[in-house]
C-alpha cells in the first residue's frame, strides 16, 4: 500500500515569496490533515479536511495560508507571502475517517526554510 | 481542550535494554485514542502503537508496549530490547472520539548507545 506522498521535500524561499506544497493521501482515506512542525516542537494542526470539506481550520493563519482539496483526494497548501517564522516542516497526513481509533498516517514532510 | 505532556526532553538507553518514555494527558472527553509516533531525522512520522480509552488490555506491537493507566491519565511507551535504529524523536498524541485534531506532546529524543 502506497503511503502519503508529499512534494517538494525541500524548499528555500525568501520572505514575502510564495510557496505551495502538494499532498496525495493514502487511497481511500477520506480525512486529510496538514500539520506544521517547527523545529523542537510537536506538530500543530493547521487544517483538516473530510473529503473536500474543511472540518477544522481554527489554527490556520488565513491571512497568508490557504489550502484546498477540490476533488476530495489530493491537496495543496499555499503560503503567500511567507514570513521567517513559517520555516518549519509541513506534514501531510491521512486517515480512513475521523473515528478516534483510526490511525493517522503521515508523509515524509516538506521542509521549508524562509530566508 | 486536550493537552499532552512529555516531561523527558531527552533519554539515553544502552542497546538491548528496555526504556520507558513518559506521557501524561489531560482531557474532559470520555472516549479517546492515544498514539505513539516515532520521528527519525528524516522527518517522517511513523505510527508505532494505539490505545483506546476503553481498551481493558494494554496495547502491544512487537517490541513496543503501552503502559496505560487511565486513572492517572498516563500512557507510557515501553520499548524492549532497544536497537540503534530506535534512536529518534518520540511523540505521544491523543485524538478525541469526534476524531478532530490529533494533539501532540513536545516529544522525547531517544538515543540508543552501544
PDB file of C-alpha atoms in Angstrom:
ATOM      1  CA  UNK A   1       0.000   0.000   0.000  1.00  0.00           C
ATOM      2  CA  UNK A   2       1.435   3.351  -1.037  1.00  0.00           C
ATOM      3  CA  UNK A   3       1.909   5.850   1.759  1.00  0.00           C
ATOM      4  CA  UNK A   4       1.169   9.551   1.937  1.00  0.00           C
ATOM      5  CA  UNK A   5       3.105  11.338  -0.789  1.00  0.00           C
ATOM      6  CA  UNK A   6       4.332  14.886  -0.438  1.00  0.00           C
ATOM      7  CA  UNK A   7       6.297  17.256  -2.632  1.00  0.00           C
ATOM      8  CA  UNK A   8       8.577  19.059  -2.719  1.00  0.00           C
ATOM      9  CA  UNK A   9      10.677  17.594   0.040  1.00  0.00           C
ATOM     10  CA  UNK A  10      12.756  20.713   0.496  1.00  0.00           C
ATOM     11  CA  UNK A  11      12.169  24.341  -0.389  1.00  0.00           C
ATOM     12  CA  UNK A  12      14.127  27.502   0.351  1.00  0.00           C
ATOM     13  CA  UNK A  13      12.469  30.831  -0.390  1.00  0.00           C
ATOM     14  CA  UNK A  14      12.931  34.457   0.523  1.00  0.00           C
ATOM     15  CA  UNK A  15      10.499  36.184   2.827  1.00  0.00           C
ATOM     16  CA  UNK A  16       7.473  37.633   1.081  1.00  0.00           C
ATOM     17  CA  UNK A  17       7.696  34.998  -1.661  1.00  0.00           C
ATOM     18  CA  UNK A  18       5.065  32.322  -2.107  1.00  0.00           C
ATOM     19  CA  UNK A  19       5.298  28.543  -1.904  1.00  0.00           C
ATOM     20  CA  UNK A  20       2.953  25.624  -2.467  1.00  0.00           C
ATOM     21  CA  UNK A  21       3.079  22.094  -1.123  1.00  0.00           C
ATOM     22  CA  UNK A  22       1.272  19.126  -2.559  1.00  0.00           C
ATOM     23  CA  UNK A  23      -0.054  16.031  -0.835  1.00  0.00           C
ATOM     24  CA  UNK A  24      -1.574  12.801  -2.097  1.00  0.00           C
ATOM     25  CA  UNK A  25      -3.112  10.769   0.738  1.00  0.00           C
ATOM     26  CA  UNK A  26      -3.402   7.017   1.014  1.00  0.00           C
ATOM     27  CA  UNK A  27      -6.015   5.731  -1.403  1.00  0.00           C
ATOM     28  CA  UNK A  28      -9.481   5.648   0.119  1.00  0.00           C
ATOM     29  CA  UNK A  29      -8.665   7.906   3.035  1.00  0.00           C
ATOM     30  CA  UNK A  30     -11.417  10.470   3.498  1.00  0.00           C
ATOM     31  CA  UNK A  31      -9.680  12.585   6.114  1.00  0.00           C
ATOM     32  CA  UNK A  32      -6.636  14.677   5.250  1.00  0.00           C
ATOM     33  CA  UNK A  33      -4.601  16.861   7.575  1.00  0.00           C
ATOM     34  CA  UNK A  34      -1.894  19.474   7.232  1.00  0.00           C
ATOM     35  CA  UNK A  35       0.363  19.914  10.237  1.00  0.00           C
ATOM     36  CA  UNK A  36       3.118  22.450  10.861  1.00  0.00           C
ATOM     37  CA  UNK A  37       6.111  21.313  12.879  1.00  0.00           C
ATOM     38  CA  UNK A  38       8.564  23.964  13.999  1.00  0.00           C
ATOM     39  CA  UNK A  39      11.994  22.671  14.979  1.00  0.00           C
ATOM     40  CA  UNK A  40      11.995  21.281  18.509  1.00  0.00           C
ATOM     41  CA  UNK A  41       8.218  21.217  18.826  1.00  0.00           C
ATOM     42  CA  UNK A  42       5.425  18.743  18.259  1.00  0.00           C
ATOM     43  CA  UNK A  43       3.292  19.061  15.136  1.00  0.00           C
ATOM     44  CA  UNK A  44       0.430  21.545  15.208  1.00  0.00           C
ATOM     45  CA  UNK A  45      -2.720  21.045  13.151  1.00  0.00           C
ATOM     46  CA  UNK A  46      -3.247  23.703  10.506  1.00  0.00           C
ATOM     47  CA  UNK A  47      -6.259  22.318   8.680  1.00  0.00           C
ATOM     48  CA  UNK A  48      -8.323  19.146   8.473  1.00  0.00           C
ATOM     49  CA  UNK A  49     -10.435  18.043   5.511  1.00  0.00           C
ATOM     50  CA  UNK A  50     -13.188  15.450   5.420  1.00  0.00           C
ATOM     51  CA  UNK A  51     -13.433  14.563   1.733  1.00  0.00           C
ATOM     52  CA  UNK A  52     -13.400  18.010   0.101  1.00  0.00           C
ATOM     53  CA  UNK A  53     -14.857  19.916   3.044  1.00  0.00           C
ATOM     54  CA  UNK A  54     -12.959  21.752   5.769  1.00  0.00           C
ATOM     55  CA  UNK A  55     -13.577  20.340   9.264  1.00  0.00           C
ATOM     56  CA  UNK A  56     -11.134  22.410  11.290  1.00  0.00           C
ATOM     57  CA  UNK A  57      -9.005  25.364  10.212  1.00  0.00           C
ATOM     58  CA  UNK A  58      -9.007  27.212  13.507  1.00  0.00           C
ATOM     59  CA  UNK A  59      -5.209  27.378  13.687  1.00  0.00           C
ATOM     60  CA  UNK A  60      -4.589  28.242  10.057  1.00  0.00           C
ATOM     61  CA  UNK A  61      -3.213  31.810   9.640  1.00  0.00           C
ATOM     62  CA  UNK A  62      -5.741  32.667   6.988  1.00  0.00           C
ATOM     63  CA  UNK A  63      -4.148  35.971   6.050  1.00  0.00           C
ATOM     64  CA  UNK A  64      -1.260  34.088   4.465  1.00  0.00           C
ATOM     65  CA  UNK A  65      -2.055  30.372   4.411  1.00  0.00           C
ATOM     66  CA  UNK A  66      -4.614  28.653   2.224  1.00  0.00           C
ATOM     67  CA  UNK A  67      -5.393  25.036   1.471  1.00  0.00           C
ATOM     68  CA  UNK A  68      -7.717  23.177  -0.794  1.00  0.00           C
ATOM     69  CA  UNK A  69      -8.800  19.646  -1.567  1.00  0.00           C
ATOM     70  CA  UNK A  70     -11.041  20.236  -4.527  1.00  0.00           C
ATOM     71  CA  UNK A  71     -11.803  16.669  -5.603  1.00  0.00           C
ATOM     72  CA  UNK A  72     -11.539  15.117  -2.177  1.00  0.00           C
ATOM     73  CA  UNK A  73      -8.269  13.363  -2.981  1.00  0.00           C
ATOM     74  CA  UNK A  74      -5.024  15.315  -3.193  1.00  0.00           C
ATOM     75  CA  UNK A  75      -4.477  18.656  -1.541  1.00  0.00           C
ATOM     76  CA  UNK A  76      -2.318  21.751  -1.795  1.00  0.00           C
ATOM     77  CA  UNK A  77      -1.164  24.082   0.958  1.00  0.00           C
ATOM     78  CA  UNK A  78      -0.053  27.555  -0.055  1.00  0.00           C
ATOM     79  CA  UNK A  79       1.774  30.259   1.848  1.00  0.00           C
ATOM     80  CA  UNK A  80       1.741  33.783   0.468  1.00  0.00           C
ATOM     81  CA  UNK A  81       3.573  35.893   1.487  1.00  0.00           C
ATOM     82  CA  UNK A  82       5.972  33.801   3.556  1.00  0.00           C
ATOM     83  CA  UNK A  83       7.481  35.049   6.805  1.00  0.00           C
ATOM     84  CA  UNK A  84      10.650  33.938   8.540  1.00  0.00           C
ATOM     85  CA  UNK A  85       8.599  32.230  11.258  1.00  0.00           C
ATOM     86  CA  UNK A  86       6.993  29.969   8.648  1.00  0.00           C
ATOM     87  CA  UNK A  87      10.234  27.981   8.489  1.00  0.00           C
ATOM     88  CA  UNK A  88       9.092  24.514   9.501  1.00  0.00           C
ATOM     89  CA  UNK A  89       8.286  21.048   8.295  1.00  0.00           C
ATOM     90  CA  UNK A  90       4.826  20.785   6.765  1.00  0.00           C
ATOM     91  CA  UNK A  91       3.426  17.322   7.337  1.00  0.00           C
ATOM     92  CA  UNK A  92       0.507  15.941   5.427  1.00  0.00           C
ATOM     93  CA  UNK A  93      -1.407  13.048   6.960  1.00  0.00           C
ATOM     94  CA  UNK A  94      -4.474  10.973   6.202  1.00  0.00           C
ATOM     95  CA  UNK A  95      -6.824   8.526   7.864  1.00  0.00           C
ATOM     96  CA  UNK A  96      -9.804   6.431   6.784  1.00  0.00           C
ATOM     97  CA  UNK A  97     -12.166   8.736   8.616  1.00  0.00           C
ATOM     98  CA  UNK A  98     -12.438  10.707  11.840  1.00  0.00           C
ATOM     99  CA  UNK A  99     -13.042   7.762  14.161  1.00  0.00           C
ATOM    100  CA  UNK A 100     -10.774   8.101  17.189  1.00  0.00           C
ATOM    101  CA  UNK A 101      -9.231   4.681  16.702  1.00  0.00           C
ATOM    102  CA  UNK A 102      -8.302   5.085  13.066  1.00  0.00           C
ATOM    103  CA  UNK A 103      -4.589   5.522  12.663  1.00  0.00           C
ATOM    104  CA  UNK A 104      -3.356   8.742  11.105  1.00  0.00           C
ATOM    105  CA  UNK A 105      -0.547   8.115   8.640  1.00  0.00           C
ATOM    106  CA  UNK A 106       1.980  10.817   7.838  1.00  0.00           C
ATOM    107  CA  UNK A 107       4.056  11.646   4.811  1.00  0.00           C
ATOM    108  CA  UNK A 108       7.760  12.433   4.943  1.00  0.00           C
ATOM    109  CA  UNK A 109       7.077  16.144   5.167  1.00  0.00           C
ATOM    110  CA  UNK A 110       8.029  19.214   3.180  1.00  0.00           C
ATOM    111  CA  UNK A 111      10.868  21.169   4.764  1.00  0.00           C
ATOM    112  CA  UNK A 112      10.525  24.907   4.289  1.00  0.00           C
ATOM    113  CA  UNK A 113      13.258  27.423   5.010  1.00  0.00           C
ATOM    114  CA  UNK A 114      12.395  31.111   4.682  1.00  0.00           C
ATOM    115  CA  UNK A 115      15.417  33.398   4.475  1.00  0.00           C
TER     116      UNK A 115
ATOM    117  CA  UNK B   1      -9.245  21.001  25.087  1.00  0.00           C
ATOM    118  CA  UNK B   2      -6.674  18.259  25.157  1.00  0.00           C
ATOM    119  CA  UNK B   3      -3.145  18.536  26.434  1.00  0.00           C
ATOM    120  CA  UNK B   4      -0.270  16.076  26.181  1.00  0.00           C
ATOM    121  CA  UNK B   5       2.761  16.358  28.441  1.00  0.00           C
ATOM    122  CA  UNK B   6       6.074  14.634  27.810  1.00  0.00           C
ATOM    123  CA  UNK B   7       8.453  15.616  30.597  1.00  0.00           C
ATOM    124  CA  UNK B   8      11.596  13.955  29.265  1.00  0.00           C
ATOM    125  CA  UNK B   9      13.208  16.081  26.552  1.00  0.00           C
ATOM    126  CA  UNK B  10      15.992  13.518  26.125  1.00  0.00           C
ATOM    127  CA  UNK B  11      16.703   9.946  27.132  1.00  0.00           C
ATOM    128  CA  UNK B  12      19.685   7.634  26.778  1.00  0.00           C
ATOM    129  CA  UNK B  13      19.499   3.849  26.823  1.00  0.00           C
ATOM    130  CA  UNK B  14      22.012   1.117  26.150  1.00  0.00           C
ATOM    131  CA  UNK B  15      21.453  -1.269  23.309  1.00  0.00           C
ATOM    132  CA  UNK B  16      19.344  -4.309  24.275  1.00  0.00           C
ATOM    133  CA  UNK B  17      17.998  -2.582  27.384  1.00  0.00           C
ATOM    134  CA  UNK B  18      14.363  -1.565  27.882  1.00  0.00           C
ATOM    135  CA  UNK B  19      13.328   2.075  28.116  1.00  0.00           C
ATOM    136  CA  UNK B  20      10.139   3.837  29.204  1.00  0.00           C
ATOM    137  CA  UNK B  21       9.063   7.123  27.670  1.00  0.00           C
ATOM    138  CA  UNK B  22       6.578   9.048  29.769  1.00  0.00           C
ATOM    139  CA  UNK B  23       3.345  10.615  28.600  1.00  0.00           C
ATOM    140  CA  UNK B  24       0.533  12.159  30.588  1.00  0.00           C
ATOM    141  CA  UNK B  25      -2.571  13.715  29.159  1.00  0.00           C
ATOM    142  CA  UNK B  26      -5.462  15.902  30.133  1.00  0.00           C
ATOM    143  CA  UNK B  27      -8.889  15.705  28.578  1.00  0.00           C
ATOM    144  CA  UNK B  28     -12.543  16.031  29.503  1.00  0.00           C
ATOM    145  CA  UNK B  29     -13.554  13.511  26.852  1.00  0.00           C
ATOM    146  CA  UNK B  30     -14.665  10.075  27.993  1.00  0.00           C
ATOM    147  CA  UNK B  31     -13.701   8.366  24.763  1.00  0.00           C
ATOM    148  CA  UNK B  32     -10.404   8.998  23.055  1.00  0.00           C
ATOM    149  CA  UNK B  33      -7.453   7.339  21.400  1.00  0.00           C
ATOM    150  CA  UNK B  34      -3.808   7.543  22.386  1.00  0.00           C
ATOM    151  CA  UNK B  35      -0.994   7.155  19.877  1.00  0.00           C
ATOM    152  CA  UNK B  36       2.768   6.993  19.828  1.00  0.00           C
ATOM    153  CA  UNK B  37       4.773   8.065  16.812  1.00  0.00           C
ATOM    154  CA  UNK B  38       8.466   7.816  16.017  1.00  0.00           C
ATOM    155  CA  UNK B  39      10.155  10.575  14.041  1.00  0.00           C
ATOM    156  CA  UNK B  40      13.660   9.817  12.749  1.00  0.00           C
ATOM    157  CA  UNK B  41      15.883  12.595  11.481  1.00  0.00           C
ATOM    158  CA  UNK B  42      14.397  12.133   8.016  1.00  0.00           C
ATOM    159  CA  UNK B  43      11.238  13.776   9.318  1.00  0.00           C
ATOM    160  CA  UNK B  44       8.562  11.167   8.657  1.00  0.00           C
ATOM    161  CA  UNK B  45       6.154  10.442  11.499  1.00  0.00           C
ATOM    162  CA  UNK B  46       5.940   6.670  11.860  1.00  0.00           C
ATOM    163  CA  UNK B  47       2.957   5.190  13.698  1.00  0.00           C
ATOM    164  CA  UNK B  48       4.001   2.798  16.464  1.00  0.00           C
ATOM    165  CA  UNK B  49       1.070   1.884  18.687  1.00  0.00           C
ATOM    166  CA  UNK B  50      -2.515   2.785  19.577  1.00  0.00           C
ATOM    167  CA  UNK B  51      -4.535   2.515  22.814  1.00  0.00           C
ATOM    168  CA  UNK B  52      -8.247   3.189  23.034  1.00  0.00           C
ATOM    169  CA  UNK B  53      -9.540   4.698  26.244  1.00  0.00           C
ATOM    170  CA  UNK B  54     -11.961   1.803  26.742  1.00  0.00           C
ATOM    171  CA  UNK B  55      -9.476  -0.918  25.943  1.00  0.00           C
ATOM    172  CA  UNK B  56      -9.004  -3.051  29.022  1.00  0.00           C
ATOM    173  CA  UNK B  57      -5.686  -4.503  27.999  1.00  0.00           C
ATOM    174  CA  UNK B  58      -2.504  -2.589  27.339  1.00  0.00           C
ATOM    175  CA  UNK B  59      -1.614  -2.403  23.667  1.00  0.00           C
ATOM    176  CA  UNK B  60       1.445  -4.230  22.359  1.00  0.00           C
ATOM    177  CA  UNK B  61       3.110  -4.178  18.943  1.00  0.00           C
ATOM    178  CA  UNK B  62       6.265  -6.219  18.717  1.00  0.00           C
ATOM    179  CA  UNK B  63       8.894  -4.555  20.919  1.00  0.00           C
ATOM    180  CA  UNK B  64       6.547  -1.690  21.761  1.00  0.00           C
ATOM    181  CA  UNK B  65       4.028  -1.768  24.557  1.00  0.00           C
ATOM    182  CA  UNK B  66       1.882   0.929  26.058  1.00  0.00           C
ATOM    183  CA  UNK B  67       1.528   1.139  29.831  1.00  0.00           C
ATOM    184  CA  UNK B  68      -1.945   2.676  30.057  1.00  0.00           C
ATOM    185  CA  UNK B  69      -3.131   3.902  33.452  1.00  0.00           C
ATOM    186  CA  UNK B  70      -6.434   5.617  32.850  1.00  0.00           C
ATOM    187  CA  UNK B  71      -6.995   6.867  36.390  1.00  0.00           C
ATOM    188  CA  UNK B  72      -3.589   8.541  36.374  1.00  0.00           C
ATOM    189  CA  UNK B  73      -4.069   9.719  32.782  1.00  0.00           C
ATOM    190  CA  UNK B  74      -0.778   8.292  31.693  1.00  0.00           C
ATOM    191  CA  UNK B  75       0.178   6.368  28.560  1.00  0.00           C
ATOM    192  CA  UNK B  76       3.853   5.498  28.775  1.00  0.00           C
ATOM    193  CA  UNK B  77       5.640   3.801  25.885  1.00  0.00           C
ATOM    194  CA  UNK B  78       7.912   0.888  26.723  1.00  0.00           C
ATOM    195  CA  UNK B  79      10.488  -0.194  24.164  1.00  0.00           C
ATOM    196  CA  UNK B  80      12.080  -3.539  24.937  1.00  0.00           C
ATOM    197  CA  UNK B  81      15.465  -4.709  23.674  1.00  0.00           C
ATOM    198  CA  UNK B  82      16.462  -1.293  22.312  1.00  0.00           C
ATOM    199  CA  UNK B  83      18.233  -1.178  18.972  1.00  0.00           C
ATOM    200  CA  UNK B  84      20.454   1.510  17.478  1.00  0.00           C
ATOM    201  CA  UNK B  85      17.729   2.177  14.917  1.00  0.00           C
ATOM    202  CA  UNK B  86      15.380   3.196  17.715  1.00  0.00           C
ATOM    203  CA  UNK B  87      17.282   6.460  18.092  1.00  0.00           C
ATOM    204  CA  UNK B  88      14.726   9.086  17.133  1.00  0.00           C
ATOM    205  CA  UNK B  89      12.201  11.583  18.456  1.00  0.00           C
ATOM    206  CA  UNK B  90       9.114  10.007  20.005  1.00  0.00           C
ATOM    207  CA  UNK B  91       5.774  11.767  20.217  1.00  0.00           C
ATOM    208  CA  UNK B  92       2.733  10.911  22.277  1.00  0.00           C
ATOM    209  CA  UNK B  93      -0.562  12.085  20.798  1.00  0.00           C
ATOM    210  CA  UNK B  94      -4.274  11.989  21.563  1.00  0.00           C
ATOM    211  CA  UNK B  95      -7.408  12.124  19.468  1.00  0.00           C
ATOM    212  CA  UNK B  96     -10.906  12.565  20.913  1.00  0.00           C
ATOM    213  CA  UNK B  97     -13.868  10.428  19.906  1.00  0.00           C
ATOM    214  CA  UNK B  98     -15.126  13.061  17.485  1.00  0.00           C
ATOM    215  CA  UNK B  99     -11.955  12.478  15.573  1.00  0.00           C
ATOM    216  CA  UNK B 100     -10.890  16.038  15.151  1.00  0.00           C
ATOM    217  CA  UNK B 101      -7.369  17.071  15.778  1.00  0.00           C
ATOM    218  CA  UNK B 102      -4.589  14.764  16.840  1.00  0.00           C
ATOM    219  CA  UNK B 103      -2.849  16.716  19.618  1.00  0.00           C
ATOM    220  CA  UNK B 104       0.850  16.061  20.115  1.00  0.00           C
ATOM    221  CA  UNK B 105       3.211  16.412  23.033  1.00  0.00           C
ATOM    222  CA  UNK B 106       6.586  18.102  22.734  1.00  0.00           C
ATOM    223  CA  UNK B 107       8.411  14.831  22.202  1.00  0.00           C
ATOM    224  CA  UNK B 108      11.265  12.873  23.761  1.00  0.00           C
ATOM    225  CA  UNK B 109      14.588  12.475  21.948  1.00  0.00           C
ATOM    226  CA  UNK B 110      15.825   8.919  22.493  1.00  0.00           C
ATOM    227  CA  UNK B 111      19.441   7.980  21.917  1.00  0.00           C
ATOM    228  CA  UNK B 112      20.424   4.304  21.943  1.00  0.00           C
ATOM    229  CA  UNK B 113      24.077   3.707  22.746  1.00  0.00           C
ATOM    230  CA  UNK B 114      26.348   0.703  22.300  1.00  0.00           C
TER     231      UNK B 114
END
